[in-house]
Structures are given as structure tokens and as C-alpha cells.
């Protein structure tokens, strides 16, 4: 056979092989088997086809899948779950970690890794696209004084009827921050402790949260001084709408005894401790509890420990079961009556 013919046969062979390989599904990858010269095709799919889960009302939520992310659009009017159990559909013979149906944290940054049959991998990151209405800010036209140890609040009794009160809050403590910025440098921040966010917990006088809003305690270690109050709620940062009255909040130490109702309606066993927040709690010398229907029958409460801003007390062993809706805090000869309520089980 001539060299020319040999060359033609070689070129025809190359053309055949190129057509063969380029016509194969590109989602498949060549893999050499243990038999010499034997080549097989295995799936190389690393994509997520669908990603769905149920919300707190058993509605199906579907995510959008991009090249790198699993994006969930979430309305802040819907309760945000701490975890989810997504059902995940993958490409042919792929596997995913965490597995479909496994419980994972529902937060930005949760990572899924898809591994194809061929051994290739791809990572997807969970992203939550929050759709939030901008909350109303609040307006104070005068300087204010905040006392450490006392319950602070930003409230709106009209529940949407006032343009000068805080409203349309995303009711998620995890996505809310209350902080105060020092007037001295307009930079130093102190984060407050949020104890309640939302509407009323009840209508009785023994609840601390009778009006819609935001309730918090100042940090115990923050120095006295002048500050500006700010609230980070979801994607929005809120502060006093009266610009000229910013940085006019004076923070002071307590000068009188107070017992806040945060923690009231507690249920405890005899012998267990409970905590009372307030001011000058370290001046308490004794405590009596009783029910207002039988005020002459009182029971002493043990003092476990006290600081300026809180006291830890113990229900003595042998205290009869029942609801005690009055606490009288003695400070020497002075005393203060509180509606702090404890149910002894």
C-alpha cells in the first residue's frame, strides 16, 4: 500500500474518532476500567435539580439554583425556622452532603457538596434573600435619661396608627440588634440585651410586655454618659428621626430600688432559683412572697446572690404548691411591693 493511501486511512480514522467523542453527552466522563484498553462512560452530573422544604405552616418553599448558590426568597412576615429538612433532587447517580432530608441550619452560609458518579464535586451555598418592609423609626424631640437595670422600650400602642413610633419590625430577635453609640467619639458601641420583640404577651398587669415594640436592658458594663440609640432590624438601621436630638440620651446608674417584671409568671419547683432584674437589687435584705387573695399568709424567699442590677432568689423547700403573685422586697425598714409572680409546682 502506498504512503499516500496510508495517510488517507489515518486521517479517516482521526475523523471517525473525533466525531465519536464529540457526539457523546458532555455530562459523561471517560473512566478507564481495570481491563486494559476498556473505557466506560460514567455520569458526571454535579447539579442540583430542585431544592424544596416546608415552612412552619406546611407550605412548600422552593429555592432557585444558580451556578454556586441555593437562593431562598423569604418574607419577614413568615416565621423564620432555625432548621429545615430540604428534599433535594440531583442529576443522574449523584450524591449530596448533607443528604436530602437531613436537618440543617437555615441560615446564610450552609454549604452543600454534590459528588458525581465520576467523582467530580461541586459546592452550593445556601443564601436567604429576605424581603423586608422598611420599619418606621421613632421620634423624640427632647433629651432622655436611661437608667441601667431598668427595662427600656421602644413601643407603639397604635400598632401601625402612629408615624412617630416604631412599627413594621421584623419580629426576629436573631436578626435584630439594639445598641448605643457613645457621643464622645460617635464610634464606640454597646450592645443591649433584647428581652422581647413584638406584640403583647397578655393583658394582665403582671406581664412586662403589654404593648407592641422592642424591650431591652442596657449593658451592665457600659459607662454612664451620653449616647445615641440605634436599632439594626434585618437590613435596616433605625435611629431617632429627630436629627437634632440624637446623641442626647443620658445613661445613669440607679439611685432607687426597682424590681422589673421580666421573668414573671415563672414556674418553679420548691428548692429552685429564680431571677429578678432591676436597680439596687444589692440592697435587698429579705423577701416575702404571697398570694393577694390571702395576704396574711406569707412565705420567706432565700437570697442566693445580688448585684446592683439583679437578684437570684430561692424558693425554700417545703413551700406549698400554688401561685404567688406578690413579692415584698425589704431593704432594712423600707420595702417595695411587686407583682412578680411565681407558680410553685
mmCIF file of C-alpha atoms in Angstrom:
data_model
loop_
_atom_site.group_PDB
_atom_site.id
_atom_site.type_symbol
_atom_site.label_atom_id
_atom_site.label_comp_id
_atom_site.label_asym_id
_atom_site.label_seq_id
_atom_site.Cartn_x
_atom_site.Cartn_y
_atom_site.Cartn_z
ATOM 1 C CA UNK A 1 0.000 0.000 0.000
ATOM 2 C CA UNK A 2 1.344 3.476 -0.861
ATOM 3 C CA UNK A 3 2.278 6.042 1.702
ATOM 4 C CA UNK A 4 -0.487 8.247 0.314
ATOM 5 C CA UNK A 5 -3.139 5.612 0.974
ATOM 6 C CA UNK A 6 -1.783 5.022 4.468
ATOM 7 C CA UNK A 7 -2.061 8.743 5.148
ATOM 8 C CA UNK A 8 -5.674 8.851 3.947
ATOM 9 C CA UNK A 9 -6.637 5.903 6.128
ATOM 10 C CA UNK A 10 -5.006 7.589 9.124
ATOM 11 C CA UNK A 11 -6.902 10.849 8.513
ATOM 12 C CA UNK A 12 -10.192 8.994 8.088
ATOM 13 C CA UNK A 13 -9.553 7.224 11.425
ATOM 14 C CA UNK A 14 -8.913 10.516 13.196
ATOM 15 C CA UNK A 15 -12.098 11.985 11.737
ATOM 16 C CA UNK A 16 -14.116 8.968 12.927
ATOM 17 C CA UNK A 17 -12.730 9.178 16.461
ATOM 18 C CA UNK A 18 -13.363 12.927 16.683
ATOM 19 C CA UNK A 19 -16.958 12.517 15.581
ATOM 20 C CA UNK A 20 -17.410 9.664 18.053
ATOM 21 C CA UNK A 21 -16.105 11.536 21.076
ATOM 22 C CA UNK A 22 -17.639 14.954 20.356
ATOM 23 C CA UNK A 23 -21.062 13.380 19.808
ATOM 24 C CA UNK A 24 -21.075 11.904 23.342
ATOM 25 C CA UNK A 25 -23.023 13.614 26.151
ATOM 26 C CA UNK A 26 -20.598 16.090 27.747
ATOM 27 C CA UNK A 27 -22.079 15.296 31.177
ATOM 28 C CA UNK A 28 -20.360 11.905 30.978
ATOM 29 C CA UNK A 29 -16.711 11.384 31.768
ATOM 30 C CA UNK A 30 -14.313 8.718 30.414
ATOM 31 C CA UNK A 31 -13.071 6.351 33.063
ATOM 32 C CA UNK A 32 -10.564 3.552 32.417
ATOM 33 C CA UNK A 33 -11.751 0.201 33.716
ATOM 34 C CA UNK A 34 -9.471 -2.404 35.273
ATOM 35 C CA UNK A 35 -9.425 -4.249 31.940
ATOM 36 C CA UNK A 36 -6.592 -2.753 29.867
ATOM 37 C CA UNK A 37 -7.892 -0.739 26.981
ATOM 38 C CA UNK A 38 -11.529 -0.916 28.201
ATOM 39 C CA UNK A 39 -13.087 2.539 28.503
ATOM 40 C CA UNK A 40 -16.509 3.122 30.081
ATOM 41 C CA UNK A 41 -18.674 6.209 30.477
ATOM 42 C CA UNK A 42 -19.872 7.297 33.957
ATOM 43 C CA UNK A 43 -22.189 10.210 34.834
ATOM 44 C CA UNK A 44 -20.501 13.467 35.782
ATOM 45 C CA UNK A 45 -23.606 15.332 36.939
ATOM 46 C CA UNK A 46 -22.983 17.731 39.841
ATOM 47 C CA UNK A 47 -26.061 19.936 39.552
ATOM 48 C CA UNK A 48 -28.975 20.278 41.966
ATOM 49 C CA UNK A 49 -32.244 19.924 40.052
ATOM 50 C CA UNK A 50 -34.659 21.025 42.812
ATOM 51 C CA UNK A 51 -34.399 22.073 46.481
ATOM 52 C CA UNK A 52 -37.669 22.287 48.455
ATOM 53 C CA UNK A 53 -38.758 22.280 52.102
ATOM 54 C CA UNK A 54 -41.803 23.011 54.279
ATOM 55 C CA UNK A 55 -42.259 26.228 56.260
ATOM 56 C CA UNK A 56 -43.898 26.447 59.695
ATOM 57 C CA UNK A 57 -47.363 26.403 58.083
ATOM 58 C CA UNK A 58 -46.538 23.316 55.984
ATOM 59 C CA UNK A 59 -46.305 25.312 52.762
ATOM 60 C CA UNK A 60 -43.728 24.166 50.216
ATOM 61 C CA UNK A 61 -40.839 26.584 49.682
ATOM 62 C CA UNK A 62 -38.752 26.177 46.515
ATOM 63 C CA UNK A 63 -35.235 27.528 46.138
ATOM 64 C CA UNK A 64 -33.681 28.952 42.991
ATOM 65 C CA UNK A 65 -30.485 27.154 41.972
ATOM 66 C CA UNK A 66 -27.638 29.143 40.432
ATOM 67 C CA UNK A 67 -24.144 28.017 39.473
ATOM 68 C CA UNK A 68 -22.907 28.383 43.076
ATOM 69 C CA UNK A 69 -25.869 29.149 45.319
ATOM 70 C CA UNK A 70 -29.178 27.848 46.632
ATOM 71 C CA UNK A 71 -31.281 31.016 46.963
ATOM 72 C CA UNK A 72 -34.418 31.091 49.107
ATOM 73 C CA UNK A 73 -36.653 34.171 48.945
ATOM 74 C CA UNK A 74 -38.161 34.744 52.379
ATOM 75 C CA UNK A 75 -40.820 37.181 53.537
ATOM 76 C CA UNK A 76 -40.149 38.557 57.012
ATOM 77 C CA UNK A 77 -43.879 38.216 57.726
ATOM 78 C CA UNK A 78 -43.324 34.454 57.877
ATOM 79 C CA UNK A 79 -41.750 32.917 60.954
ATOM 80 C CA UNK A 80 -38.111 32.095 60.296
ATOM 81 C CA UNK A 81 -37.258 28.471 61.177
ATOM 82 C CA UNK A 82 -33.944 27.743 62.853
ATOM 83 C CA UNK A 83 -33.561 24.496 60.875
ATOM 84 C CA UNK A 84 -35.042 22.917 57.734
ATOM 85 C CA UNK A 85 -35.186 19.411 56.209
ATOM 86 C CA UNK A 86 -34.965 20.003 52.450
ATOM 87 C CA UNK A 87 -35.879 17.426 49.824
ATOM 88 C CA UNK A 88 -33.231 17.584 47.106
ATOM 89 C CA UNK A 89 -33.368 16.133 43.570
ATOM 90 C CA UNK A 90 -29.991 15.640 41.862
ATOM 91 C CA UNK A 91 -28.635 14.695 38.444
ATOM 92 C CA UNK A 92 -28.120 11.052 37.454
ATOM 93 C CA UNK A 93 -26.404 8.966 40.157
ATOM 94 C CA UNK A 94 -25.047 11.993 42.040
ATOM 95 C CA UNK A 95 -24.986 12.190 45.845
ATOM 96 C CA UNK A 96 -25.101 15.209 48.149
ATOM 97 C CA UNK A 97 -23.844 16.064 51.613
ATOM 98 C CA UNK A 98 -25.704 16.894 53.819
ATOM 99 C CA UNK A 99 -28.129 14.329 52.419
ATOM 100 C CA UNK A 100 -31.629 15.043 51.178
ATOM 101 C CA UNK A 101 -33.975 15.118 54.180
ATOM 102 C CA UNK A 102 -31.188 15.845 56.677
ATOM 103 C CA UNK A 103 -31.858 18.659 59.157
ATOM 104 C CA UNK A 104 -29.595 21.675 58.607
ATOM 105 C CA UNK A 105 -29.335 25.215 59.935
ATOM 106 C CA UNK A 106 -31.487 27.629 57.955
ATOM 107 C CA UNK A 107 -29.009 30.467 57.602
ATOM 108 C CA UNK A 108 -26.686 32.060 55.119
ATOM 109 C CA UNK A 109 -23.553 30.017 54.592
ATOM 110 C CA UNK A 110 -24.870 26.468 54.954
ATOM 111 C CA UNK A 111 -22.838 24.540 52.336
ATOM 112 C CA UNK A 112 -23.931 21.535 50.265
ATOM 113 C CA UNK A 113 -21.439 19.403 48.308
ATOM 114 C CA UNK A 114 -22.605 17.368 45.291
ATOM 115 C CA UNK A 115 -20.410 14.452 44.172
ATOM 116 C CA UNK A 116 -20.957 12.880 40.754
ATOM 117 C CA UNK A 117 -20.626 9.184 39.914
ATOM 118 C CA UNK A 118 -17.349 10.083 38.229
ATOM 119 C CA UNK A 119 -16.026 11.595 41.462
ATOM 120 C CA UNK A 120 -16.195 15.283 40.492
ATOM 121 C CA UNK A 121 -17.585 17.646 43.142
ATOM 122 C CA UNK A 122 -19.344 20.987 43.304
ATOM 123 C CA UNK A 123 -20.306 23.151 46.283
ATOM 124 C CA UNK A 124 -23.504 25.155 46.684
ATOM 125 C CA UNK A 125 -24.019 27.773 49.419
ATOM 126 C CA UNK A 126 -27.432 28.492 50.936
ATOM 127 C CA UNK A 127 -28.406 32.162 50.651
ATOM 128 C CA UNK A 128 -31.559 33.697 52.172
ATOM 129 C CA UNK A 129 -32.975 36.649 50.232
ATOM 130 C CA UNK A 130 -35.028 38.495 52.834
ATOM 131 C CA UNK A 131 -37.907 40.640 51.586
ATOM 132 C CA UNK A 132 -38.463 43.201 54.339
ATOM 133 C CA UNK A 133 -40.697 46.253 54.607
ATOM 134 C CA UNK A 134 -38.736 49.231 55.921
ATOM 135 C CA UNK A 135 -39.738 49.716 59.600
ATOM 136 C CA UNK A 136 -40.970 53.055 60.880
ATOM 137 C CA UNK A 137 -38.442 54.869 63.008
ATOM 138 C CA UNK A 138 -39.272 56.784 66.191
ATOM 139 C CA UNK A 139 -39.135 60.472 67.132
ATOM 140 C CA UNK A 140 -38.083 62.027 70.430
ATOM 141 C CA UNK A 141 -37.936 65.807 70.438
ATOM 142 C CA UNK A 142 -36.173 66.132 73.783
ATOM 143 C CA UNK A 143 -33.272 64.695 75.713
ATOM 144 C CA UNK A 144 -33.856 61.393 77.513
ATOM 145 C CA UNK A 145 -32.481 59.577 80.552
ATOM 146 C CA UNK A 146 -31.990 55.809 80.647
ATOM 147 C CA UNK A 147 -31.258 54.088 83.963
ATOM 148 C CA UNK A 148 -29.161 50.948 83.977
ATOM 149 C CA UNK A 149 -31.054 47.979 85.379
ATOM 150 C CA UNK A 150 -34.436 49.341 84.281
ATOM 151 C CA UNK A 151 -36.367 47.845 81.380
ATOM 152 C CA UNK A 152 -36.096 50.108 78.331
ATOM 153 C CA UNK A 153 -38.585 50.076 75.480
ATOM 154 C CA UNK A 154 -39.459 51.410 72.056
ATOM 155 C CA UNK A 155 -43.197 50.872 71.732
ATOM 156 C CA UNK A 156 -46.212 51.710 69.627
ATOM 157 C CA UNK A 157 -49.612 51.245 71.258
ATOM 158 C CA UNK A 158 -51.387 52.126 67.987
ATOM 159 C CA UNK A 159 -49.960 49.068 66.176
ATOM 160 C CA UNK A 160 -49.458 50.956 62.947
ATOM 161 C CA UNK A 161 -51.504 54.045 63.697
ATOM 162 C CA UNK A 162 -48.615 56.318 64.604
ATOM 163 C CA UNK A 163 -45.996 57.628 62.204
ATOM 164 C CA UNK A 164 -43.736 58.722 65.082
ATOM 165 C CA UNK A 165 -43.497 55.308 66.742
ATOM 166 C CA UNK A 166 -41.547 52.240 65.807
ATOM 167 C CA UNK A 167 -43.511 49.849 63.579
ATOM 168 C CA UNK A 168 -43.242 47.189 60.852
ATOM 169 C CA UNK A 169 -40.452 45.468 62.746
ATOM 170 C CA UNK A 170 -39.204 42.127 61.565
ATOM 171 C CA UNK A 171 -40.080 40.098 64.646
ATOM 172 C CA UNK A 172 -36.842 38.132 64.722
ATOM 173 C CA UNK A 173 -34.603 38.633 67.758
ATOM 174 C CA UNK A 174 -31.797 36.796 65.934
ATOM 175 C CA UNK A 175 -31.870 39.453 63.195
ATOM 176 C CA UNK A 176 -32.271 42.467 65.484
ATOM 177 C CA UNK A 177 -29.646 44.384 67.409
ATOM 178 C CA UNK A 178 -30.147 47.274 69.833
ATOM 179 C CA UNK A 179 -27.043 49.308 70.539
ATOM 180 C CA UNK A 180 -25.933 52.689 71.848
ATOM 181 C CA UNK A 181 -23.181 54.785 70.295
ATOM 182 C CA UNK A 182 -21.102 56.978 72.612
ATOM 183 C CA UNK A 183 -21.338 60.707 71.948
ATOM 184 C CA UNK A 184 -17.698 61.134 72.995
ATOM 185 C CA UNK A 185 -16.329 59.684 69.756
ATOM 186 C CA UNK A 186 -19.546 58.743 67.867
ATOM 187 C CA UNK A 187 -17.997 55.310 67.272
ATOM 188 C CA UNK A 188 -17.863 53.204 70.441
ATOM 189 C CA UNK A 189 -20.868 50.855 70.589
ATOM 190 C CA UNK A 190 -22.560 48.981 73.444
ATOM 191 C CA UNK A 191 -24.995 46.204 72.574
ATOM 192 C CA UNK A 192 -28.149 45.938 74.686
ATOM 193 C CA UNK A 193 -29.896 42.725 75.739
ATOM 194 C CA UNK A 194 -33.200 42.230 73.908
ATOM 195 C CA UNK A 195 -35.759 40.510 76.145
ATOM 196 C CA UNK A 196 -38.855 40.815 73.967
ATOM 197 C CA UNK A 197 -39.753 41.843 70.423
ATOM 198 C CA UNK A 198 -43.321 42.026 69.194
ATOM 199 C CA UNK A 199 -46.875 42.394 70.431
ATOM 200 C CA UNK A 200 -48.435 41.798 73.796
ATOM 201 C CA UNK A 201 -47.892 38.549 75.646
ATOM 202 C CA UNK A 202 -51.152 39.065 77.524
ATOM 203 C CA UNK A 203 -53.488 41.635 79.006
ATOM 204 C CA UNK A 204 -52.887 41.091 82.713
ATOM 205 C CA UNK A 205 -50.972 43.610 84.768
ATOM 206 C CA UNK A 206 -48.329 41.019 85.602
ATOM 207 C CA UNK A 207 -46.834 40.997 82.122
ATOM 208 C CA UNK A 208 -43.931 43.276 81.292
ATOM 209 C CA UNK A 209 -44.775 43.414 77.573
ATOM 210 C CA UNK A 210 -48.244 44.913 77.246
ATOM 211 C CA UNK A 211 -47.597 46.998 74.096
ATOM 212 C CA UNK A 212 -46.141 46.199 70.671
ATOM 213 C CA UNK A 213 -42.497 47.104 70.441
ATOM 214 C CA UNK A 214 -38.937 46.368 71.430
ATOM 215 C CA UNK A 215 -37.901 45.754 75.060
ATOM 216 C CA UNK A 216 -34.301 45.627 76.240
ATOM 217 C CA UNK A 217 -31.827 46.123 79.095
ATOM 218 C CA UNK A 218 -28.751 48.311 78.857
ATOM 219 C CA UNK A 219 -25.404 46.511 79.103
ATOM 220 C CA UNK A 220 -24.345 46.295 82.730
ATOM 221 C CA UNK A 221 -20.746 47.169 81.903
ATOM 222 C CA UNK A 222 -21.408 50.301 79.853
ATOM 223 C CA UNK A 223 -20.221 53.552 81.468
ATOM 224 C CA UNK A 224 -22.547 56.397 82.315
ATOM 225 C CA UNK A 225 -22.519 59.115 79.688
ATOM 226 C CA UNK A 226 -24.310 60.418 76.615
ATOM 227 C CA UNK A 227 -25.346 58.178 73.723
ATOM 228 C CA UNK A 228 -27.377 57.753 70.556
ATOM 229 C CA UNK A 229 -29.775 54.786 70.381
ATOM 230 C CA UNK A 230 -29.852 52.670 67.217
ATOM 231 C CA UNK A 231 -31.674 49.520 66.122
ATOM 232 C CA UNK A 232 -30.457 47.159 63.410
ATOM 233 C CA UNK A 233 -33.542 45.245 62.243
ATOM 234 C CA UNK A 234 -32.849 42.961 59.298
ATOM 235 C CA UNK A 235 -31.272 45.060 56.554
ATOM 236 C CA UNK A 236 -32.300 48.415 58.089
ATOM 237 C CA UNK A 237 -30.619 50.572 60.725
ATOM 238 C CA UNK A 238 -33.021 52.835 62.631
ATOM 239 C CA UNK A 239 -32.425 55.832 64.897
ATOM 240 C CA UNK A 240 -34.194 58.910 66.208
ATOM 241 C CA UNK A 241 -35.923 60.684 63.320
ATOM 242 C CA UNK A 242 -35.254 63.965 65.119
ATOM 243 C CA UNK A 243 -31.683 64.519 63.915
ATOM 244 C CA UNK A 244 -31.036 67.437 66.243
ATOM 245 C CA UNK A 245 -31.928 65.248 69.254
ATOM 246 C CA UNK A 246 -29.542 62.407 68.502
ATOM 247 C CA UNK A 247 -26.719 61.836 70.988
ATOM 248 C CA UNK A 248 -28.896 63.252 73.761
ATOM 249 C CA UNK A 249 -29.583 60.090 75.759
ATOM 250 C CA UNK A 250 -28.032 60.221 79.222
ATOM 251 C CA UNK A 251 -27.260 56.838 80.788
ATOM 252 C CA UNK A 252 -27.176 56.832 84.598
ATOM 253 C CA UNK A 253 -26.798 54.368 87.459
ATOM 254 C CA UNK A 254 -29.912 53.535 89.525
ATOM 255 C CA UNK A 255 -30.489 55.698 92.582
ATOM 256 C CA UNK A 256 -33.646 53.947 93.800
ATOM 257 C CA UNK A 257 -34.731 50.338 94.195
ATOM 258 C CA UNK A 258 -36.789 48.794 91.384
ATOM 259 C CA UNK A 259 -37.915 45.275 90.504
ATOM 260 C CA UNK A 260 -38.807 44.685 86.856
ATOM 261 C CA UNK A 261 -41.485 42.188 85.810
ATOM 262 C CA UNK A 262 -39.264 40.458 83.233
ATOM 263 C CA UNK A 263 -39.299 36.762 84.135
ATOM 264 C CA UNK A 264 -42.578 36.921 85.984
ATOM 265 C CA UNK A 265 -45.155 34.133 85.589
ATOM 266 C CA UNK A 266 -42.265 31.762 86.249
ATOM 267 C CA UNK A 267 -42.964 28.126 87.086
ATOM 268 C CA UNK A 268 -40.581 26.590 89.623
ATOM 269 C CA UNK A 269 -40.231 23.665 91.969
ATOM 270 C CA UNK A 270 -39.631 24.226 95.652
ATOM 271 C CA UNK A 271 -35.885 24.454 96.104
ATOM 272 C CA UNK A 272 -35.279 26.066 92.674
ATOM 273 C CA UNK A 273 -33.898 29.539 91.982
ATOM 274 C CA UNK A 274 -35.457 32.430 90.075
ATOM 275 C CA UNK A 275 -34.015 35.775 88.995
ATOM 276 C CA UNK A 276 -35.345 39.305 89.380
ATOM 277 C CA UNK A 277 -33.944 42.196 87.310
ATOM 278 C CA UNK A 278 -33.959 45.779 88.477
ATOM 279 C CA UNK A 279 -31.988 48.515 90.178
ATOM 280 C CA UNK A 280 -30.149 48.480 93.521
ATOM 281 C CA UNK A 281 -31.026 44.834 93.988
ATOM 282 C CA UNK A 282 -27.947 44.534 96.210
ATOM 283 C CA UNK A 283 -29.760 46.495 98.918
ATOM 284 C CA UNK A 284 -32.357 43.739 99.480
ATOM 285 C CA UNK A 285 -32.187 42.231 102.976
ATOM 286 C CA UNK A 286 -35.207 39.885 102.857
ATOM 287 C CA UNK A 287 -38.094 38.859 100.572
ATOM 288 C CA UNK A 288 -41.595 37.567 101.302
ATOM 289 C CA UNK A 289 -43.965 36.086 98.732
ATOM 290 C CA UNK A 290 -47.707 35.514 98.980
ATOM 291 C CA UNK A 291 -50.958 35.405 97.060
ATOM 292 C CA UNK A 292 -53.013 38.604 97.083
ATOM 293 C CA UNK A 293 -56.169 36.640 97.944
ATOM 294 C CA UNK A 294 -54.613 35.595 101.274
ATOM 295 C CA UNK A 295 -52.143 38.384 102.072
ATOM 296 C CA UNK A 296 -51.660 37.362 105.697
ATOM 297 C CA UNK A 297 -50.123 34.004 104.704
ATOM 298 C CA UNK A 298 -46.574 34.751 103.582
ATOM 299 C CA UNK A 299 -43.554 32.634 102.730
ATOM 300 C CA UNK A 300 -39.933 33.765 103.009
ATOM 301 C CA UNK A 301 -37.687 33.602 99.970
ATOM 302 C CA UNK A 302 -33.975 32.866 100.341
ATOM 303 C CA UNK A 303 -31.442 35.351 98.944
ATOM 304 C CA UNK A 304 -28.866 33.440 96.906
ATOM 305 C CA UNK A 305 -26.928 36.381 95.435
ATOM 306 C CA UNK A 306 -27.446 40.009 94.446
ATOM 307 C CA UNK A 307 -25.769 42.628 92.296
ATOM 308 C CA UNK A 308 -26.683 46.216 91.536
ATOM 309 C CA UNK A 309 -28.886 45.089 88.630
ATOM 310 C CA UNK A 310 -30.228 41.628 89.519
ATOM 311 C CA UNK A 311 -31.004 39.252 92.348
ATOM 312 C CA UNK A 312 -31.089 35.463 92.469
ATOM 313 C CA UNK A 313 -33.571 34.021 94.963
ATOM 314 C CA UNK A 314 -34.519 30.513 96.042
ATOM 315 C CA UNK A 315 -37.934 29.077 96.857
ATOM 316 C CA UNK A 316 -37.436 27.252 100.180
ATOM 317 C CA UNK A 317 -38.017 23.511 100.302
ATOM 318 C CA UNK A 318 -41.438 22.704 101.704
ATOM 319 C CA UNK A 319 -43.132 25.754 100.167
ATOM 320 C CA UNK A 320 -46.701 24.678 99.288
ATOM 321 C CA UNK A 321 -47.595 24.400 95.611
ATOM 322 C CA UNK A 322 -49.601 27.318 94.284
ATOM 323 C CA UNK A 323 -49.391 30.693 92.570
ATOM 324 C CA UNK A 324 -47.785 33.562 94.448
ATOM 325 C CA UNK A 325 -48.493 36.858 92.698
ATOM 326 C CA UNK A 326 -46.874 39.256 95.173
ATOM 327 C CA UNK A 327 -43.263 39.760 96.250
ATOM 328 C CA UNK A 328 -42.323 42.207 99.003
ATOM 329 C CA UNK A 329 -38.675 43.231 98.912
ATOM 330 C CA UNK A 330 -37.316 44.558 102.208
ATOM 331 C CA UNK A 331 -34.322 46.834 102.447
ATOM 332 C CA UNK A 332 -33.922 47.308 106.171
ATOM 333 C CA UNK A 333 -37.059 49.103 107.302
ATOM 334 C CA UNK A 334 -38.052 50.129 103.747
ATOM 335 C CA UNK A 335 -39.938 47.760 101.482
ATOM 336 C CA UNK A 336 -41.335 47.603 97.963
ATOM 337 C CA UNK A 337 -44.297 45.514 96.807
ATOM 338 C CA UNK A 338 -44.083 43.950 93.331
ATOM 339 C CA UNK A 339 -46.495 41.881 91.257
ATOM 340 C CA UNK A 340 -43.682 39.493 90.370
ATOM 341 C CA UNK A 341 -45.445 36.125 90.066
ATOM 342 C CA UNK A 342 -44.060 32.633 90.653
ATOM 343 C CA UNK A 343 -46.043 29.408 90.439
ATOM 344 C CA UNK A 344 -44.660 26.687 92.674
ATOM 345 C CA UNK A 345 -45.361 23.270 91.175
#
